[in-house]
Amino acid sequence: MLKGDDAFKKIIAHAKEYGFIFQSSEIYDGLSAVYDYGQNGSALKNNIKEYWWKSMVQFHENIVGIDAAIFMHPTVWKASGHVDAFNDPLIDNKDSKKRYRADVLIEDHMAKLEDKINKEVEKASKRFGETFDEAMFRKTNPRVVANQEKIEAIRLRFVEALENNNLEDVKKLIEDLEIVCPVSGSRNWTDVRQFNLMFSTQMGSVTEDANQIYLRPETAQGIFVNYLNVQKTGRMKIPFGIAQIGKAFRNEIVARQFIFRMREFEQMEMQFFIRPGEELKWYEYWKEERMKWHTSLGMPNGLYRFHDHDKLAHYANAAADIEFAFPFGFKELEGIHSRTDFDLSAHQKFSGKKLQYFDPETNESYVPYVVESSIGLDRMFLAILSQSYVEETLEDGSERVVLNLPPMLAPIKAAILPLMKKDGLAEKAREVMDNLKYDFMCSYEEKDAIGRRYRRQDAIGTPYCITIDHQTLEDNTVTIRERDTMQQERIHVDEVKRVVLERISFKNR
RNA sequence: GCGGAAGUAGCUCAUCCGGUAGAGCGACAGCCUUCCAAGCUGUAGGUGGCGGGUUCGAGUCCCGUCUUCCGCUCCA
């Protein structure tokens, strides 16, 4: 694995040149922070999904998979907290170039005024020997009354402006209150702009009747709203998990670093439903399990690390990231969160439907707690790609670029190569190809010198090259060349399928 | 979003002070045949990111715009 900016650029160039990742709508100059997966990229991505899905759903009897829709009832996002957390009116100070949430600036200002009042009241209470509340109630000080009225007036304007989504008023309020930038101390503000991190669209073709709906900003809610359906129909017993792979959308202000942060991205996640009070035990369990999954890919040590969160999200009582050493540094690849009963309780409240589980062991009903594993598929793709990209100098001084992919993830498992076109070698190679292509992804190439074809396969990470030569015609043996060692062995044609399948199997990790 | 830099063939780049674009590699077709890229012949591929302006004339100067990169900012 290469390091540094230079390496990252090479990997991006390689990804494009060999059909892994293209910029979206490239012939129209592209669309910012949106990328398409090409012929090899989509194959690699699908293989990552399959590996994850099998290790979750197929290898665990108590985990099942679903595929929820991207569109969901708008109230889902009120219950989840996204409508509040993802809608920010922002304002920039032109002098300091700092950006603030306009509502926070105003709230801070009100807090300062309130602080003033409290100090006045406190003084009064000491003077008259009253409690704080008594002093407040008497409103002895006219300045206190004036300030309280002022705050109330601000709050009214503020709430009204926000409710009507009147951003000009919000700005005017900031100007009227003479709020200054804490950094530059100036009042040179830009207009207030609404940044909505959720994409929205209308459902219903008649404009007046249409409801605004969102493209889901996370896949988790599709699992939570189906919790009861799956638990009942699958007769699931706690603890159990629901897994899902799917697209999510976030209108990031700045989306950059190739496919690391995109506006449209794919998540692979599993929500594990447990008994309240056992969440930390399961949290630790899944942290270890998930780390094992990553290291089972055979990546070198030291590429992964845990990062425990100090600042917890509104839904979590414990959270850690698994970080990966990307070419641009250690960054989040996966999150493991103890989400408590936040989501199910919220949906219970907003929907009015009971989302509880009767535990036959304890004879109790409760809203289950949740431990979540959520991994960015595109980030996983980037992690594997960047760690697999190797530039080698061979003994003879020549260079080659190899994608050192785990064989089971490689887009193409075997390339079938006749040493040359004539003498019936091509026909024989076709025969071999036809016998293999139903079992794993194969590629056939007869153009160019054999060495060149090996290098091309190296560049897309094909683990095995099957070469048909003159000896094949005599004794039905072929050579099988291994990508990383470049070593060849001669085996019988009938053995090829078994040998390749064995070496690309999940079981042999 | 702000500041800086860049955008010419699939890729890497050239084209001097403004005079209607060129190479290497790659691709494709054919020849050759030698198990680790760069043998031979031929062919295709560009309204110079896009739009506008200045000029007799713009890849080249100016403005706008899109995209990318670097820094800042943002990222429950």
Coordinates of C-alpha atoms (C1' of nucleotides) in Angstrom, one line a residue:
Chain A
M1 CA 0.0 0.0 0.0
L2 CA 1.3 3.4 -1.0
K3 CA 1.0 6.4 1.3
G4 CA 0.3 10.1 0.9
D5 CA -1.5 12.4 -1.5
D6 CA 0.4 11.2 -4.5
A7 CA -0.6 7.6 -3.8
F8 CA -4.3 8.7 -3.5
K9 CA -4.1 10.4 -6.9
K10 CA -2.6 7.3 -8.4
I11 CA -5.3 5.1 -6.9
I12 CA -8.1 7.4 -8.3
A13 CA -6.4 7.4 -11.7
H14 CA -6.1 3.6 -11.6
A15 CA -9.8 3.3 -10.6
K16 CA -10.9 5.2 -13.6
E17 CA -8.4 3.7 -16.1
Y18 CA -9.4 0.2 -15.3
G19 CA -13.2 0.6 -15.1
F20 CA -13.7 0.7 -11.4
I21 CA -15.0 4.2 -10.8
F22 CA -16.1 7.0 -13.1
Q23 CA -17.4 10.4 -12.2
S24 CA -21.1 10.7 -12.6
S25 CA -22.3 12.3 -15.9
E26 CA -18.8 12.9 -16.9
I27 CA -19.6 13.9 -20.5
Y28 CA -21.6 16.8 -19.0
D29 CA -18.6 17.9 -16.9
G30 CA -19.6 15.7 -14.0
L31 CA -21.8 16.1 -11.0
S32 CA -20.1 17.1 -7.8
A33 CA -19.4 14.3 -5.3
V34 CA -21.3 11.7 -7.2
Y35 CA -19.6 8.7 -8.7
D36 CA -20.5 5.7 -10.8
Y37 CA -19.1 2.2 -10.5
G38 CA -17.8 0.8 -13.7
Q39 CA -17.6 -2.8 -15.0
N40 CA -15.0 -3.9 -12.5
G41 CA -16.1 -1.6 -9.7
S42 CA -19.6 -2.8 -9.6
A43 CA -18.3 -6.4 -9.6
L44 CA -16.0 -5.7 -6.7
K45 CA -18.7 -3.8 -4.8
N46 CA -21.1 -6.6 -5.3
N47 CA -18.6 -9.1 -3.9
I48 CA -18.0 -6.9 -0.8
K49 CA -21.8 -6.9 -0.3
E50 CA -22.0 -10.6 -0.7
Y51 CA -19.2 -11.2 1.8
W52 CA -20.8 -8.9 4.3
W53 CA -24.3 -10.3 3.8
K54 CA -23.2 -13.9 4.1
S55 CA -21.2 -13.2 7.2
M56 CA -24.2 -11.5 8.8
V57 CA -27.3 -13.3 7.5
Q58 CA -26.1 -16.6 6.3
F59 CA -23.7 -17.4 9.1
H60 CA -25.9 -16.2 12.0
E61 CA -29.2 -18.0 12.7
N62 CA -30.6 -15.1 14.6
I63 CA -29.9 -12.4 12.0
V64 CA -32.2 -11.9 9.0
G65 CA -32.0 -9.4 6.1
I66 CA -34.5 -7.0 4.7
D67 CA -34.6 -4.4 1.9
A68 CA -36.7 -1.4 2.8
A69 CA -37.7 1.4 0.4
I70 CA -35.8 4.6 0.2
F71 CA -39.0 6.6 0.5
M72 CA -40.5 6.6 3.9
H73 CA -43.4 8.3 5.7
P74 CA -42.3 11.9 6.5
T75 CA -43.0 11.5 10.2
V76 CA -40.3 8.8 10.4
W77 CA -37.7 11.6 10.1
K78 CA -39.4 13.7 12.8
A79 CA -39.4 10.7 15.1
S80 CA -35.7 9.9 14.4
G81 CA -34.7 13.5 15.1
H82 CA -33.4 14.1 11.6
V83 CA -35.8 16.9 10.8
D84 CA -34.5 18.9 13.7
A85 CA -30.8 17.8 13.6
F86 CA -30.4 18.1 9.8
N87 CA -32.1 21.5 9.2
D88 CA -29.7 24.3 9.9
P89 CA -30.0 28.0 9.0
L90 CA -26.4 29.1 8.5
I91 CA -24.8 32.5 8.2
D92 CA -21.2 33.5 7.4
N93 CA -19.2 36.3 8.8
K94 CA -17.5 37.9 5.8
D95 CA -14.5 39.2 7.8
S96 CA -13.5 36.1 9.8
K97 CA -14.9 33.7 7.2
K98 CA -16.4 31.7 10.0
R99 CA -19.8 30.0 9.6
Y100 CA -22.4 29.9 12.3
R101 CA -25.8 28.4 12.8
A102 CA -28.0 31.5 12.8
D103 CA -30.4 30.0 15.4
V104 CA -27.5 29.3 17.7
L105 CA -26.2 32.9 17.4
I106 CA -29.7 34.2 18.4
E107 CA -30.1 31.7 21.2
D108 CA -26.7 32.6 22.6
H109 CA -27.7 36.2 22.5
M110 CA -30.9 35.4 24.4
A111 CA -29.0 33.4 26.9
K112 CA -26.7 36.3 27.6
L113 CA -29.7 38.5 28.3
E114 CA -31.2 35.9 30.5
D115 CA -27.9 35.7 32.4
K116 CA -28.1 39.4 33.0
I117 CA -31.6 39.1 34.4
N118 CA -30.6 36.3 36.7
K119 CA -27.7 38.3 38.1
E120 CA -30.1 41.3 38.7
V121 CA -32.6 39.0 40.4
E122 CA -29.9 37.4 42.5
K123 CA -28.7 40.7 43.7
A124 CA -32.3 41.7 44.6
S125 CA -32.9 38.5 46.4
K126 CA -29.9 39.0 48.6
R127 CA -30.8 42.5 49.4
F128 CA -34.3 41.6 50.4
G129 CA -33.5 38.3 52.0
E130 CA -35.8 36.4 49.6
T131 CA -35.3 33.2 47.6
F132 CA -34.4 33.5 43.9
D133 CA -38.0 32.5 42.8
E134 CA -39.6 35.0 45.1
A135 CA -37.5 37.8 43.9
M136 CA -38.1 36.8 40.3
F137 CA -41.9 36.7 41.0
R138 CA -41.9 40.2 42.5
K139 CA -40.1 41.6 39.5
T140 CA -38.9 44.3 41.7
N141 CA -36.4 45.7 39.3
P142 CA -37.8 47.6 36.3
R143 CA -34.7 46.7 34.3
V144 CA -35.4 43.0 34.9
V145 CA -38.9 43.5 33.6
A146 CA -37.7 45.4 30.5
N147 CA -35.1 42.8 29.7
Q148 CA -37.6 40.0 30.2
E149 CA -40.0 41.7 27.8
K150 CA -37.2 42.2 25.4
I151 CA -36.3 38.5 25.4
E152 CA -39.9 37.6 25.0
A153 CA -40.1 39.9 22.0
I154 CA -37.0 38.4 20.4
R155 CA -38.2 34.9 21.0
L156 CA -41.5 35.7 19.3
R157 CA -39.8 37.1 16.3
F158 CA -37.4 34.3 16.2
V159 CA -39.9 31.5 16.4
E160 CA -42.2 33.3 13.9
A161 CA -39.3 33.7 11.4
L162 CA -38.2 30.1 11.7
E163 CA -41.8 28.8 11.4
N164 CA -42.4 30.8 8.3
N165 CA -39.0 29.8 7.1
N166 CA -38.3 33.6 6.6
L167 CA -34.6 33.7 6.5
E168 CA -34.5 37.4 5.7
D169 CA -36.2 38.1 9.1
V170 CA -33.7 35.9 10.8
K171 CA -30.9 38.0 9.3
K172 CA -32.7 41.2 10.2
L173 CA -33.0 39.9 13.8
I174 CA -29.3 39.3 14.0
E175 CA -28.6 42.8 12.6
D176 CA -31.2 44.4 15.0
L177 CA -29.7 42.7 18.0
E178 CA -26.2 43.9 16.9
I179 CA -24.8 40.4 17.3
V180 CA -21.1 40.3 16.4
C181 CA -18.9 37.5 15.3
P182 CA -17.0 36.2 18.3
V183 CA -13.9 35.9 16.2
S184 CA -13.7 39.0 14.1
G185 CA -16.0 41.1 16.3
S186 CA -17.6 42.5 13.1
R187 CA -21.3 42.6 12.0
N188 CA -20.5 42.0 8.4
W189 CA -22.8 39.0 7.8
T190 CA -23.9 37.2 4.6
D191 CA -27.5 36.3 4.1
V192 CA -28.9 33.5 6.1
R193 CA -29.2 30.3 4.1
Q194 CA -31.0 27.2 4.9
F195 CA -28.9 24.1 4.7
N196 CA -31.0 21.0 4.6
L197 CA -28.9 17.9 4.9
M198 CA -31.8 15.8 3.7
F199 CA -32.8 15.6 0.0
S200 CA -36.5 16.1 -0.5
T201 CA -38.9 15.6 -3.3
Q202 CA -42.7 15.4 -3.8
M203 CA -44.8 12.3 -3.8
G204 CA -48.0 12.7 -5.8
S205 CA -48.0 14.1 -9.3
V206 CA -50.5 16.9 -8.7
T207 CA -48.5 19.7 -7.1
E208 CA -51.1 21.0 -4.8
D209 CA -51.8 17.6 -3.3
A210 CA -48.2 16.4 -3.2
N211 CA -46.5 15.7 0.1
Q212 CA -42.9 16.6 0.7
I213 CA -41.0 13.4 1.3
Y214 CA -37.3 12.8 2.0
L215 CA -34.7 10.5 0.5
R216 CA -33.6 8.6 3.5
P217 CA -30.4 10.0 5.1
E218 CA -29.7 6.6 6.8
T219 CA -31.0 3.1 6.2
A220 CA -31.5 2.3 9.9
Q221 CA -35.0 3.7 10.1
G222 CA -36.2 1.2 7.5
I223 CA -35.2 -1.5 10.0
F224 CA -36.8 0.2 13.0
V225 CA -40.2 0.7 11.4
N226 CA -40.2 -2.9 10.3
Y227 CA -39.0 -4.2 13.7
L228 CA -42.4 -5.6 14.6
N229 CA -43.1 -7.1 11.2
V230 CA -39.9 -9.0 11.2
Q231 CA -40.1 -10.1 14.8
K232 CA -43.6 -11.4 14.4
T233 CA -43.4 -13.0 11.0
G234 CA -39.9 -14.4 11.6
R235 CA -40.8 -15.5 15.1
M236 CA -37.6 -13.9 16.2
K237 CA -36.5 -14.2 19.8
I238 CA -34.4 -11.6 21.5
P239 CA -31.5 -11.2 21.0
F240 CA -31.8 -11.0 17.2
G241 CA -30.6 -8.8 14.4
I242 CA -32.0 -7.3 11.2
A243 CA -29.5 -6.6 8.4
Q244 CA -29.8 -4.3 5.4
I245 CA -27.8 -3.0 2.5
G246 CA -29.0 0.1 0.7
K247 CA -28.6 3.6 -0.5
A248 CA -28.8 6.7 1.7
F249 CA -28.6 10.4 0.7
R250 CA -27.1 13.4 2.4
N251 CA -26.8 16.8 1.0
E252 CA -23.4 17.5 2.5
I253 CA -22.1 21.0 2.4
V254 CA -18.7 19.8 1.4
A255 CA -18.4 16.4 -0.1
R256 CA -14.9 15.5 -1.1
Q257 CA -12.1 12.9 -1.1
F258 CA -13.3 10.8 -4.0
I259 CA -15.9 8.2 -2.9
F260 CA -15.1 8.7 0.8
R261 CA -17.9 11.3 1.3
M262 CA -20.5 11.3 -1.4
R263 CA -24.0 12.7 -1.5
E264 CA -25.4 9.4 -2.5
F265 CA -23.9 6.4 -0.7
E266 CA -24.5 2.9 0.3
Q267 CA -24.6 1.5 3.8
M268 CA -24.4 -2.0 5.1
E269 CA -25.8 -2.2 8.6
M270 CA -27.3 -4.5 11.2
Q271 CA -29.4 -3.5 14.1
F272 CA -29.2 -6.0 17.0
F273 CA -32.2 -6.0 19.3
I274 CA -31.5 -6.9 22.9
R275 CA -32.8 -6.9 26.5
P276 CA -32.4 -3.5 28.2
G277 CA -29.5 -3.4 30.5
E278 CA -27.4 -5.8 28.4
E279 CA -26.5 -3.2 25.8
L280 CA -22.9 -2.7 26.9
K281 CA -22.2 -6.4 26.9
W282 CA -23.5 -6.6 23.3
Y283 CA -21.8 -3.4 22.3
E284 CA -18.4 -4.9 23.3
Y285 CA -19.3 -8.2 21.6
W286 CA -20.1 -6.5 18.3
K287 CA -17.1 -4.3 18.5
E288 CA -14.9 -7.4 18.6
E289 CA -16.9 -9.3 16.0
R290 CA -16.8 -6.5 13.5
M291 CA -13.1 -6.0 13.9
K292 CA -12.6 -9.7 13.3
W293 CA -14.6 -9.4 10.1
H294 CA -12.3 -6.7 8.8
T295 CA -9.1 -8.6 9.8
S296 CA -10.5 -11.8 8.2
L297 CA -9.9 -10.1 4.8
G298 CA -6.2 -10.7 5.4
M299 CA -5.2 -7.1 5.4
P300 CA -1.9 -6.3 7.1
N301 CA -2.0 -5.4 10.8
G302 CA -2.1 -1.8 11.9
L303 CA -4.6 -0.7 9.2
Y304 CA -7.5 -0.7 11.5
R305 CA -8.1 0.9 14.9
F306 CA -11.0 1.7 17.3
H307 CA -11.9 5.3 18.0
D308 CA -14.3 5.7 21.0
H309 CA -16.6 8.7 20.8
D310 CA -16.4 11.3 23.6
K311 CA -19.3 13.3 22.3
L312 CA -22.3 11.0 21.9
A313 CA -25.1 11.5 19.4
H314 CA -28.6 12.1 20.7
Y315 CA -29.6 8.5 20.4
A316 CA -26.5 6.7 21.8
N317 CA -25.1 5.8 25.2
A318 CA -21.9 4.3 23.8
A319 CA -20.3 4.6 20.4
A320 CA -17.1 3.7 18.6
D321 CA -15.7 3.9 15.1
I322 CA -13.6 1.4 13.4
E323 CA -11.1 3.6 11.5
F324 CA -9.0 2.6 8.5
A325 CA -5.7 3.9 7.4
F326 CA -6.8 5.5 4.2
P327 CA -4.1 7.2 2.0
F328 CA -5.3 10.5 3.6
G329 CA -5.1 9.3 7.2
F330 CA -7.1 7.2 9.6
K331 CA -10.8 7.8 8.9
E332 CA -14.1 6.3 10.0
L333 CA -15.1 3.2 8.1
E334 CA -17.7 1.7 10.4
G335 CA -19.6 2.8 13.4
I336 CA -20.7 0.6 16.3
H337 CA -23.4 2.4 18.4
S338 CA -25.4 1.5 21.4
R339 CA -28.6 3.2 20.4
T340 CA -30.6 2.4 23.5
D341 CA -34.4 2.3 22.9
F342 CA -34.3 5.8 21.4
D343 CA -35.5 4.9 18.0
L344 CA -38.1 2.3 18.8
S345 CA -39.5 4.4 21.7
A346 CA -39.7 7.5 19.4
H347 CA -41.5 5.5 16.7
Q348 CA -43.8 4.1 19.4
K349 CA -44.6 7.6 20.5
F350 CA -45.1 9.1 17.0
S351 CA -47.0 6.2 15.5
G352 CA -49.0 5.3 18.5
K353 CA -48.2 1.7 17.9
K354 CA -46.8 -0.5 20.6
L355 CA -43.3 -1.6 19.7
Q356 CA -42.6 -4.0 22.5
Y357 CA -41.4 -7.5 23.0
F358 CA -42.7 -10.0 25.5
D359 CA -39.7 -11.8 26.9
P360 CA -40.8 -15.4 27.8
E361 CA -37.7 -15.8 30.0
T362 CA -38.4 -12.8 32.3
N363 CA -42.1 -12.6 31.7
E364 CA -41.7 -8.9 31.0
S365 CA -42.7 -6.6 28.1
Y366 CA -40.2 -4.0 27.1
V367 CA -39.0 -1.8 24.2
P368 CA -35.8 -3.6 23.1
Y369 CA -32.5 -1.9 23.2
V370 CA -30.4 -1.7 20.0
V371 CA -26.7 -2.1 19.2
E372 CA -25.9 -1.1 15.6
S373 CA -23.1 -1.9 13.2
S374 CA -23.1 0.5 10.3
I375 CA -20.5 0.4 7.6
G376 CA -20.1 2.6 4.6
L377 CA -19.9 0.3 1.6
D378 CA -18.2 2.9 -0.6
R379 CA -15.7 3.5 2.1
M380 CA -15.1 -0.2 2.4
F381 CA -14.6 -0.3 -1.3
L382 CA -12.1 2.5 -1.1
A383 CA -10.3 0.9 1.9
I384 CA -9.9 -2.4 -0.1
L385 CA -8.8 -0.6 -3.3
S386 CA -6.3 1.6 -1.6
Q387 CA -4.8 -1.1 0.5
S388 CA -4.6 -3.5 -2.5
Y389 CA -2.9 -1.1 -4.9
V390 CA 0.8 -2.1 -5.1
E391 CA 3.5 -0.9 -7.4
E392 CA 6.2 -3.6 -7.7
T393 CA 9.7 -3.6 -9.2
L394 CA 10.5 -7.1 -10.5
E395 CA 13.8 -8.8 -10.5
D396 CA 14.5 -7.9 -14.1
G397 CA 13.9 -4.2 -13.3
S398 CA 10.5 -3.9 -14.9
E399 CA 7.6 -2.6 -13.0
R400 CA 4.1 -3.8 -12.6
V401 CA 0.9 -2.5 -10.8
V402 CA -1.0 -5.2 -9.0
L403 CA -4.3 -5.1 -7.2
N404 CA -3.7 -7.4 -4.3
L405 CA -7.4 -8.0 -3.7
P406 CA -8.6 -10.8 -1.5
P407 CA -9.3 -13.4 -4.2
M408 CA -13.0 -13.9 -3.2
L409 CA -13.6 -10.1 -3.8
A410 CA -11.8 -9.9 -7.1
P411 CA -14.1 -8.9 -10.0
I412 CA -12.7 -11.6 -12.2
K413 CA -11.5 -14.8 -10.6
A414 CA -9.7 -16.4 -13.6
A415 CA -8.5 -15.2 -17.0
I416 CA -8.4 -17.8 -19.7
L417 CA -5.4 -17.1 -22.0
P418 CA -4.4 -19.1 -25.1
L419 CA -0.6 -18.7 -25.5
M420 CA -1.3 -17.7 -29.1
K421 CA -4.3 -17.6 -31.4
K422 CA -3.4 -20.2 -33.9
D423 CA -2.6 -23.9 -33.9
G424 CA -6.1 -24.5 -32.3
L425 CA -5.0 -23.0 -29.0
A426 CA -7.8 -20.4 -29.1
E427 CA -10.4 -23.1 -29.7
K428 CA -9.1 -25.1 -26.8
A429 CA -9.1 -22.1 -24.6
R430 CA -12.8 -21.4 -25.5
E431 CA -13.6 -24.9 -24.4
V432 CA -11.9 -24.4 -21.0
M433 CA -13.7 -21.0 -20.6
D434 CA -17.1 -22.6 -21.4
N435 CA -16.5 -25.2 -18.7
L436 CA -15.7 -22.6 -16.0
K437 CA -17.9 -19.6 -16.6
Y438 CA -20.9 -21.0 -14.8
D439 CA -19.0 -21.3 -11.6
F440 CA -17.2 -18.1 -11.3
M441 CA -16.4 -14.9 -13.2
C442 CA -14.0 -15.6 -16.1
S443 CA -12.4 -13.4 -18.8
Y444 CA -11.0 -14.5 -22.1
E445 CA -8.2 -12.7 -23.9
E446 CA -6.1 -13.7 -26.9
K447 CA -4.8 -10.4 -28.1
D448 CA -1.2 -9.3 -27.4
A449 CA 1.8 -11.0 -25.9
I450 CA 1.1 -13.3 -22.9
G451 CA 3.2 -11.1 -20.5
R452 CA 1.1 -8.1 -21.4
R453 CA -2.1 -10.0 -20.8
Y454 CA -0.8 -11.1 -17.3
R455 CA -0.1 -7.5 -16.4
R456 CA -3.5 -6.4 -17.5
Q457 CA -5.1 -9.0 -15.3
D458 CA -2.7 -8.0 -12.4
A459 CA -4.0 -4.4 -12.7
I460 CA -7.6 -5.4 -12.1
G461 CA -6.7 -8.0 -9.4
T462 CA -7.5 -11.2 -11.2
P463 CA -6.1 -13.9 -8.9
Y464 CA -5.6 -16.7 -11.4
C465 CA -4.6 -16.9 -15.0
I466 CA -5.2 -20.2 -16.9
T467 CA -2.9 -20.5 -19.9
I468 CA -3.4 -22.9 -22.7
D469 CA -0.2 -23.8 -24.6
H470 CA 0.9 -26.5 -27.1
Q471 CA 1.3 -29.0 -24.3
T472 CA -2.4 -28.6 -23.5
L473 CA -3.2 -30.1 -26.8
E474 CA -1.1 -33.1 -26.1
D475 CA -1.9 -34.0 -22.5
N476 CA -4.8 -31.8 -21.5
T477 CA -2.8 -29.9 -18.8
V478 CA -2.8 -26.1 -18.4
T479 CA -0.7 -23.7 -16.3
I480 CA -2.3 -21.8 -13.5
R481 CA -0.5 -18.6 -12.6
E482 CA -1.0 -17.0 -9.2
R483 CA -1.2 -13.2 -9.2
D484 CA 0.9 -12.2 -6.2
T485 CA 3.8 -14.7 -6.5
M486 CA 3.6 -15.0 -10.4
Q487 CA 4.4 -18.6 -9.8
Q488 CA 2.9 -21.2 -12.2
E489 CA 1.9 -24.8 -11.8
R490 CA 0.8 -27.2 -14.3
I491 CA -2.5 -29.0 -13.6
H492 CA -5.0 -31.1 -15.5
V493 CA -7.8 -29.2 -17.2
D494 CA -10.4 -31.2 -15.1
E495 CA -8.7 -29.9 -11.9
V496 CA -9.0 -26.2 -12.7
K497 CA -12.5 -25.7 -11.5
R498 CA -11.9 -27.4 -8.2
V499 CA -8.6 -25.7 -7.5
V500 CA -9.9 -22.2 -8.3
L501 CA -13.1 -22.7 -6.3
E502 CA -11.2 -23.9 -3.4
R503 CA -8.9 -20.9 -3.4
I504 CA -11.6 -18.2 -3.7
S505 CA -13.9 -19.8 -1.1
F506 CA -15.1 -17.8 1.9
K507 CA -14.6 -20.8 4.0
N508 CA -10.9 -20.8 3.6
R509 CA -10.4 -17.3 5.0
Chain B
rG1 C1' -19.6 28.0 1.1
rC2 C1' -14.7 31.1 1.1
rG3 C1' -9.4 31.5 -0.8
rG4 C1' -5.6 29.5 -4.2
rA5 C1' -4.3 26.3 -8.6
rA6 C1' -5.8 23.6 -12.8
rG7 C1' -8.9 21.7 -17.2
rU8 C1' -5.7 20.4 -24.9
rA9 C1' -6.9 12.6 -28.0
rG10 C1' -8.6 7.0 -23.4
rC11 C1' -3.7 8.3 -20.4
rU12 C1' 0.9 11.6 -19.8
rC13 C1' 2.0 16.0 -21.9
rA14 C1' 3.8 19.7 -26.0
rU15 C1' 2.1 23.9 -29.0
rC16 C1' 7.5 30.5 -27.9
rC17 C1' 5.1 37.2 -27.9
rG18 C1' -2.6 35.6 -30.5
rG19 C1' -2.0 33.2 -37.0
rU20 C1' -7.5 27.7 -37.9
rA21 C1' -3.4 21.4 -32.9
rG22 C1' 1.3 17.5 -32.3
rA23 C1' 4.0 13.4 -29.8
rG24 C1' 4.6 9.0 -26.8
rC25 C1' 1.8 5.4 -24.6
rG26 C1' -3.0 3.2 -25.1
rA27 C1' -7.2 1.4 -28.4
rC28 C1' -8.7 -1.1 -33.0
rA29 C1' -7.4 -4.3 -37.6
rG30 C1' -3.7 -7.3 -39.7
rC31 C1' 1.3 -9.7 -39.5
rC32 C1' 5.0 -12.1 -36.3
rU33 C1' 5.1 -15.9 -32.0
rU34 C1' 9.0 -16.1 -27.8
rC35 C1' 5.1 -17.8 -20.6
rC36 C1' 5.6 -12.2 -17.6
rA37 C1' 4.2 -4.7 -20.5
rA38 C1' 6.8 -1.2 -24.4
rG39 C1' 8.6 -6.3 -32.5
rC40 C1' 6.3 -4.7 -37.7
rU41 C1' 2.3 -2.4 -40.9
rG42 C1' -2.1 0.3 -41.1
rU43 C1' -6.5 2.8 -39.0
rA44 C1' -9.6 5.6 -35.9
rG45 C1' -9.8 9.3 -32.3
rG46 C1' -9.8 16.7 -30.7
rU47 C1' -15.8 22.7 -32.7
rG48 C1' -8.6 22.9 -26.8
rG49 C1' -14.4 21.7 -20.2
rC50 C1' -18.8 24.9 -21.5
rG51 C1' -20.8 30.0 -22.6
rG52 C1' -19.8 35.0 -23.8
rG53 C1' -16.4 39.2 -24.9
rU54 C1' -12.0 41.8 -27.2
rU55 C1' -9.6 41.0 -32.2
rC56 C1' -9.2 40.7 -39.2
rG57 C1' -8.0 36.2 -36.4
rA58 C1' -8.4 33.1 -29.6
rG59 C1' -6.2 26.7 -27.0
rU60 C1' -3.3 31.4 -26.0
rC61 C1' -6.0 37.8 -23.6
rC62 C1' -10.7 39.2 -20.4
rC63 C1' -15.5 37.8 -17.9
rG64 C1' -18.9 34.1 -16.4
rU65 C1' -19.9 29.1 -15.5
rC66 C1' -19.0 23.7 -14.5
rU67 C1' -15.7 20.1 -12.7
rU68 C1' -11.2 18.6 -10.1
rC69 C1' -7.1 19.3 -6.6
rC70 C1' -4.9 22.0 -2.1
rG71 C1' -6.1 24.9 2.4
rC72 C1' -10.2 26.7 5.5
rU73 C1' -15.1 25.7 7.0
rC74 C1' -18.8 21.9 7.8
rC75 C1' -19.8 16.9 8.9
rA76 C1' -26.0 14.1 15.5

